[in-house]
XYZ file of N, CA and C in Angstrom:
429
model
N 0.843 -1.164 0.000
C 0.000 0.000 0.000
C 0.895 1.236 0.000
N 0.560 2.290 -0.832
C 1.393 3.501 -0.880
C 1.296 4.304 0.419
N 2.407 4.944 0.729
C 2.472 5.767 1.935
C 1.974 7.177 1.620
N 1.106 7.739 2.471
C 0.595 9.096 2.300
C 1.557 10.040 3.013
N 2.138 10.981 2.234
C 3.120 11.902 2.787
C 2.437 13.113 3.409
N 1.460 13.671 2.722
C 0.757 14.839 3.261
C -0.639 14.906 2.680
N -1.475 15.663 3.328
C -2.833 15.887 2.839
C -2.990 17.376 2.623
N -3.501 17.762 1.468
C -3.683 19.173 1.159
C -5.122 19.421 0.789
N -5.620 20.579 1.187
C -6.972 20.989 0.845
C -6.873 22.322 0.118
N -7.534 22.426 -1.031
C -7.548 23.661 -1.800
C -8.938 24.245 -1.708
N -9.007 25.477 -1.258
C -10.282 26.165 -1.143
C -10.448 27.121 -2.311
N -11.562 27.008 -3.016
C -11.786 27.873 -4.174
C -12.645 29.078 -3.846
N -13.270 29.105 -2.690
C -14.134 30.227 -2.346
C -13.547 31.088 -1.233
N -12.219 31.197 -1.179
C -11.558 32.043 -0.184
C -11.728 33.512 -0.561
N -11.969 34.329 0.430
C -12.132 35.765 0.218
C -10.769 36.447 0.251
N -10.548 37.465 -0.618
C -9.255 38.162 -0.583
C -9.072 38.921 0.722
N -7.849 38.910 1.218
C -7.541 39.635 2.446
C -7.093 41.045 2.109
N -6.980 41.885 3.116
C -6.549 43.269 2.901
C -5.124 43.312 2.353
N -4.265 42.407 2.822
C -2.884 42.414 2.345
C -2.769 41.924 0.907
N -3.641 40.999 0.498
C -3.575 40.533 -0.887
C -4.186 41.544 -1.847
N -5.081 42.383 -1.355
C -5.697 43.397 -2.210
C -4.756 44.575 -2.439
N -3.821 44.795 -1.517
C -2.866 45.897 -1.644
C -1.757 45.458 -2.595
N -1.866 45.869 -3.829
C -0.900 45.443 -4.841
C 0.385 46.236 -4.724
N 1.487 45.572 -4.961
C 2.781 46.226 -5.010
C 3.140 46.486 -6.466
N 3.760 47.620 -6.729
C 4.131 48.006 -8.084
C 5.650 47.930 -8.197
N 6.122 47.276 -9.250
C 7.551 47.074 -9.471
C 8.036 48.048 -10.541
N 9.187 48.673 -10.291
C 9.781 49.613 -11.239
C 11.198 49.169 -11.581
N 11.587 49.440 -12.833
C 12.884 49.048 -13.356
C 13.618 50.288 -13.865
N 14.942 50.186 -13.898
C 15.761 51.199 -14.550
C 15.548 51.058 -16.054
N 15.945 52.067 -16.797
C 15.832 52.017 -18.254
C 16.647 50.847 -18.815
N 17.747 50.461 -18.145
C 18.580 49.340 -18.608
C 17.936 47.987 -18.334
N 16.863 47.949 -17.552
C 16.160 46.708 -17.263
C 16.376 46.165 -15.869
N 17.246 46.774 -15.088
C 17.535 46.316 -13.727
C 16.376 46.647 -12.792
N 16.016 45.683 -11.917
C 14.998 45.914 -10.892
C 15.508 46.973 -9.919
N 14.683 47.999 -9.645
C 15.113 49.092 -8.769
C 14.191 49.300 -7.570
N 12.881 49.314 -7.773
C 11.966 49.763 -6.724
C 10.704 48.920 -6.690
N 10.267 48.590 -5.479
C 8.946 48.009 -5.242
C 8.238 48.987 -4.319
N 7.025 49.361 -4.714
C 6.307 50.430 -4.021
C 4.864 50.012 -3.792
N 4.245 50.545 -2.746
C 2.861 50.197 -2.433
C 1.833 50.995 -3.230
N 2.271 51.847 -4.163
C 1.355 52.590 -5.038
C 2.106 52.985 -6.305
N 1.397 53.562 -7.257
C 2.036 54.052 -8.477
C 2.830 55.316 -8.186
N 3.942 55.487 -8.872
C 4.721 56.721 -8.733
C 3.878 57.933 -9.125
N 3.037 57.769 -10.137
C 2.231 58.891 -10.616
C 1.245 59.387 -9.561
N 0.947 58.579 -8.556
C 0.024 58.986 -7.493
C 0.729 59.741 -6.365
N 2.055 59.782 -6.403
C 2.815 60.438 -5.337
C 2.915 61.940 -5.576
N 3.103 62.703 -4.500
C 3.334 64.143 -4.680
C 4.684 64.392 -5.339
N 4.830 65.580 -5.932
C 6.076 65.938 -6.622
C 6.707 67.150 -5.972
N 7.985 67.197 -6.033
C 8.743 68.318 -5.498
C 8.684 69.495 -6.467
N 8.520 70.696 -5.965
C 8.415 71.877 -6.831
C 9.714 72.210 -7.536
N 10.848 71.981 -6.885
C 12.125 72.411 -7.453
C 12.533 71.634 -8.699
N 12.392 70.310 -8.680
C 12.848 69.505 -9.821
C 11.818 68.484 -10.301
N 10.603 68.544 -9.788
C 9.497 67.659 -10.190
C 9.767 66.189 -9.859
N 10.667 65.917 -8.922
C 10.950 64.540 -8.499
C 9.784 64.021 -7.660
N 9.565 62.705 -7.718
C 8.522 62.069 -6.915
C 9.005 61.979 -5.470
N 8.112 62.250 -4.522
C 8.464 62.262 -3.105
C 7.980 60.975 -2.444
N 8.913 60.229 -1.854
C 8.581 59.056 -1.057
C 8.816 59.403 0.402
N 7.775 59.355 1.194
C 7.914 59.631 2.630
C 8.492 58.387 3.290
N 9.618 58.552 3.985
C 10.311 57.422 4.602
C 9.963 57.227 6.071
N 9.538 58.295 6.728
C 9.257 58.225 8.157
C 7.876 58.798 8.438
N 7.202 58.198 9.407
C 5.880 58.682 9.794
C 5.979 60.078 10.400
N 4.948 60.876 10.154
C 4.842 62.180 10.790
C 3.434 62.285 11.366
N 3.140 63.425 12.000
C 1.811 63.616 12.569
C 0.725 63.633 11.507
N 1.063 64.140 10.305
C 0.057 64.317 9.265
C 0.013 63.197 8.225
N 1.066 62.388 8.110
C 1.090 61.365 7.051
C 1.909 60.151 7.481
N 1.541 59.007 6.893
C 2.259 57.761 7.149
C 3.367 57.572 6.134
N 4.376 56.823 6.519
C 5.483 56.508 5.623
C 5.027 55.527 4.546
N 5.636 55.599 3.390
C 5.367 54.673 2.293
C 6.099 53.364 2.551
N 5.527 52.284 2.059
C 6.181 50.992 2.122
C 6.874 50.785 0.780
N 8.208 50.690 0.801
C 8.937 50.481 -0.442
C 10.285 49.836 -0.166
N 10.836 49.233 -1.214
C 12.166 48.626 -1.177
C 12.942 49.179 -2.348
N 14.092 49.784 -2.077
C 14.935 50.384 -3.101
C 16.170 49.513 -3.313
N 16.416 49.139 -4.556
C 17.602 48.361 -4.916
C 18.530 49.282 -5.715
N 19.366 50.027 -5.013
C 20.266 50.981 -5.658
C 21.541 51.086 -4.830
N 22.603 51.537 -5.476
C 23.874 51.730 -4.783
C 24.053 53.218 -4.474
N 24.826 53.488 -3.457
C 25.073 54.872 -3.062
C 26.063 55.513 -4.024
N 25.755 56.741 -4.427
C 26.654 57.503 -5.272
C 27.307 58.614 -4.476
N 28.140 59.382 -5.143
C 28.787 60.515 -4.491
C 27.763 61.620 -4.244
N 27.893 62.365 -3.140
C 27.003 63.496 -2.911
C 27.245 64.588 -3.942
N 26.179 65.304 -4.276
C 26.235 66.369 -5.274
C 25.690 67.632 -4.631
N 26.340 68.760 -4.894
C 25.881 70.048 -4.392
C 25.164 70.766 -5.525
N 23.871 71.062 -5.335
C 23.030 71.683 -6.354
C 22.740 73.124 -5.933
N 22.880 74.051 -6.874
C 22.558 75.446 -6.585
C 21.061 75.646 -6.784
N 20.401 76.131 -5.759
C 18.967 76.397 -5.787
C 18.737 77.878 -5.493
N 17.521 78.324 -5.750
C 17.170 79.700 -5.377
C 17.306 79.844 -3.876
N 18.046 80.826 -3.457
C 18.201 81.074 -2.034
C 19.237 80.200 -1.348
N 20.059 79.486 -2.091
C 21.092 78.690 -1.431
C 21.493 77.457 -2.204
N 22.043 76.502 -1.456
C 22.525 75.251 -2.046
C 21.806 74.083 -1.389
N 21.793 72.974 -2.108
C 21.200 71.744 -1.590
C 22.185 70.597 -1.836
N 22.441 69.814 -0.804
C 23.294 68.644 -0.956
C 22.395 67.435 -1.189
N 22.671 66.714 -2.278
C 21.911 65.520 -2.618
C 22.815 64.297 -2.479
N 22.349 63.327 -1.713
C 23.039 62.053 -1.597
C 22.340 61.117 -2.576
N 23.007 60.846 -3.683
C 22.378 60.166 -4.813
C 22.394 58.647 -4.671
N 21.399 58.032 -5.322
C 21.304 56.586 -5.447
C 21.342 56.250 -6.930
N 22.139 55.238 -7.279
C 22.386 54.892 -8.674
C 21.942 53.463 -8.962
N 21.642 53.204 -10.228
C 21.334 51.852 -10.681
C 22.583 50.988 -10.485
N 22.441 49.799 -9.892
C 23.624 48.966 -9.674
C 24.238 48.425 -10.968
N 23.482 48.396 -12.061
C 24.013 47.873 -13.318
C 24.639 48.956 -14.181
N 23.895 50.040 -14.461
C 24.371 51.055 -15.422
C 24.779 52.367 -14.764
N 24.650 52.502 -13.460
C 24.980 53.686 -12.656
C 24.205 54.938 -13.057
N 23.036 54.784 -13.656
C 22.156 55.917 -13.944
C 21.625 56.458 -12.616
N 21.625 57.781 -12.393
C 21.038 58.316 -11.163
C 19.535 58.019 -11.119
N 19.098 57.435 -10.023
C 17.705 57.039 -9.837
C 16.985 58.047 -8.951
N 17.644 58.462 -7.884
C 17.020 59.369 -6.934
C 18.040 59.880 -5.937
N 17.531 60.532 -4.899
C 18.414 61.119 -3.898
C 17.657 61.376 -2.620
N 18.391 61.661 -1.572
C 17.823 62.141 -0.318
C 18.726 63.226 0.222
N 18.214 63.998 1.167
C 18.976 65.139 1.677
C 19.823 64.787 2.889
N 19.717 63.551 3.367
C 20.521 63.101 4.499
C 21.499 62.026 4.023
N 22.627 61.862 4.718
C 23.598 60.840 4.305
C 22.995 59.439 4.327
N 23.536 58.538 3.485
C 23.037 57.156 3.444
C 23.128 56.509 4.811
N 22.391 55.472 5.040
C 21.679 54.598 4.112
C 20.335 55.167 3.682
N 19.726 54.517 2.701
C 18.403 54.933 2.215
C 17.402 54.858 3.362
N 16.429 55.735 3.322
C 15.357 55.841 4.328
C 15.835 56.414 5.649
N 17.050 56.968 5.705
C 17.541 57.540 6.956
C 16.981 58.934 7.189
N 16.475 59.578 6.146
C 15.885 60.903 6.272
C 14.377 60.830 6.140
N 13.718 61.968 6.225
C 12.256 61.964 6.136
C 11.724 61.661 4.732
N 12.491 62.007 3.697
C 12.021 61.813 2.323
C 13.119 61.228 1.445
N 12.688 60.505 0.429
C 13.570 60.038 -0.630
C 12.911 60.480 -1.927
N 13.681 61.024 -2.834
C 13.139 61.581 -4.073
C 13.565 60.715 -5.255
N 12.632 60.429 -6.152
C 12.902 59.643 -7.356
C 12.836 60.583 -8.553
N 13.907 60.588 -9.362
C 13.951 61.452 -10.539
C 12.854 61.097 -11.538
N 12.263 62.122 -12.135
C 11.277 61.932 -13.184
C 11.938 61.271 -14.388
N 11.321 60.232 -14.915
C 11.831 59.559 -16.100
C 12.935 58.554 -15.854
N 13.331 58.333 -14.594
C 14.418 57.391 -14.315
C 13.934 55.949 -14.249
N 12.659 55.741 -13.929
C 12.135 54.387 -13.752
C 10.956 54.123 -14.673
N 10.765 52.843 -14.978
C 9.664 52.417 -15.829
C 9.058 51.136 -15.266
N 7.779 50.914 -15.548
C 7.126 49.684 -15.128
C 7.349 48.559 -16.135
N 7.664 48.910 -17.361
C 7.908 47.922 -18.407
C 9.412 47.755 -18.561
N 9.907 46.589 -18.234
C 11.337 46.334 -18.247
C 11.917 46.550 -19.641
N 12.954 47.400 -19.737
C 13.636 47.648 -21.003
C 12.998 48.708 -21.880
N 11.976 49.430 -21.380
C 11.342 50.484 -22.167
C 11.514 51.823 -21.468
N 11.804 52.850 -22.255
C 11.957 54.202 -21.717
C 10.566 54.718 -21.351
N 10.383 55.258 -20.140
C 9.069 55.752 -19.742
C 8.647 56.970 -20.556
N 7.350 57.091 -20.752
C 6.810 58.224 -21.490
C 7.128 59.518 -20.734
N 7.614 60.506 -21.446
C 7.941 61.795 -20.840
C 9.292 61.844 -20.174
N 10.123 60.813 -20.365
C 11.429 60.780 -19.703
C 12.345 61.905 -20.163
N 12.175 62.361 -21.407
C 13.049 63.398 -21.939
C 12.329 64.728 -22.148
N 11.180 64.900 -21.500
C 10.473 66.185 -21.600
C 11.332 67.304 -21.022
N 11.418 68.383 -21.746
C 12.190 69.536 -21.294
C 13.667 69.464 -21.636
N 14.111 68.386 -22.243
C 15.514 68.240 -22.631
C 15.747 68.877 -23.989
N 16.916 69.449 -24.167
C 17.301 70.037 -25.454
C 17.861 68.950 -26.357
N 17.453 68.888 -27.628
C 18.012 67.870 -28.525
C 19.470 68.160 -28.829
N 20.248 67.087 -28.986
C 21.674 67.211 -29.335
C 21.798 67.281 -30.833
N 22.512 68.287 -31.307
C 22.671 68.469 -32.758
C 24.026 68.033 -33.206
């Protein structure tokens, strides 16, 4: 007689849970490397006025909750940007494959150590290997 190793029951009328209904969105670098998993679409996030970067809240505050996300990027060199009324130091994050700048934060690494992390417009796409629509808006053509 054959030996029974395990018994399994499959339920077809299970109701979706709150965690299964909350879809995660995956984003890739233009080169195709996996970069970001986020609990919402980037297009639904607020944007920064200075450079139109998407704002990811990393820490809870009195008025808003932190976003749930995982960033797969390497730390780049800090960059000093001239802004109206002063300077801004950006601690950049780069694609681990092609070193394209993906985003930055205003505090030293590691990622999520500050209140916000900013993702550059046009740096990420949901379709692996395709340039996102509007990635080069506002750029001057090279002649």
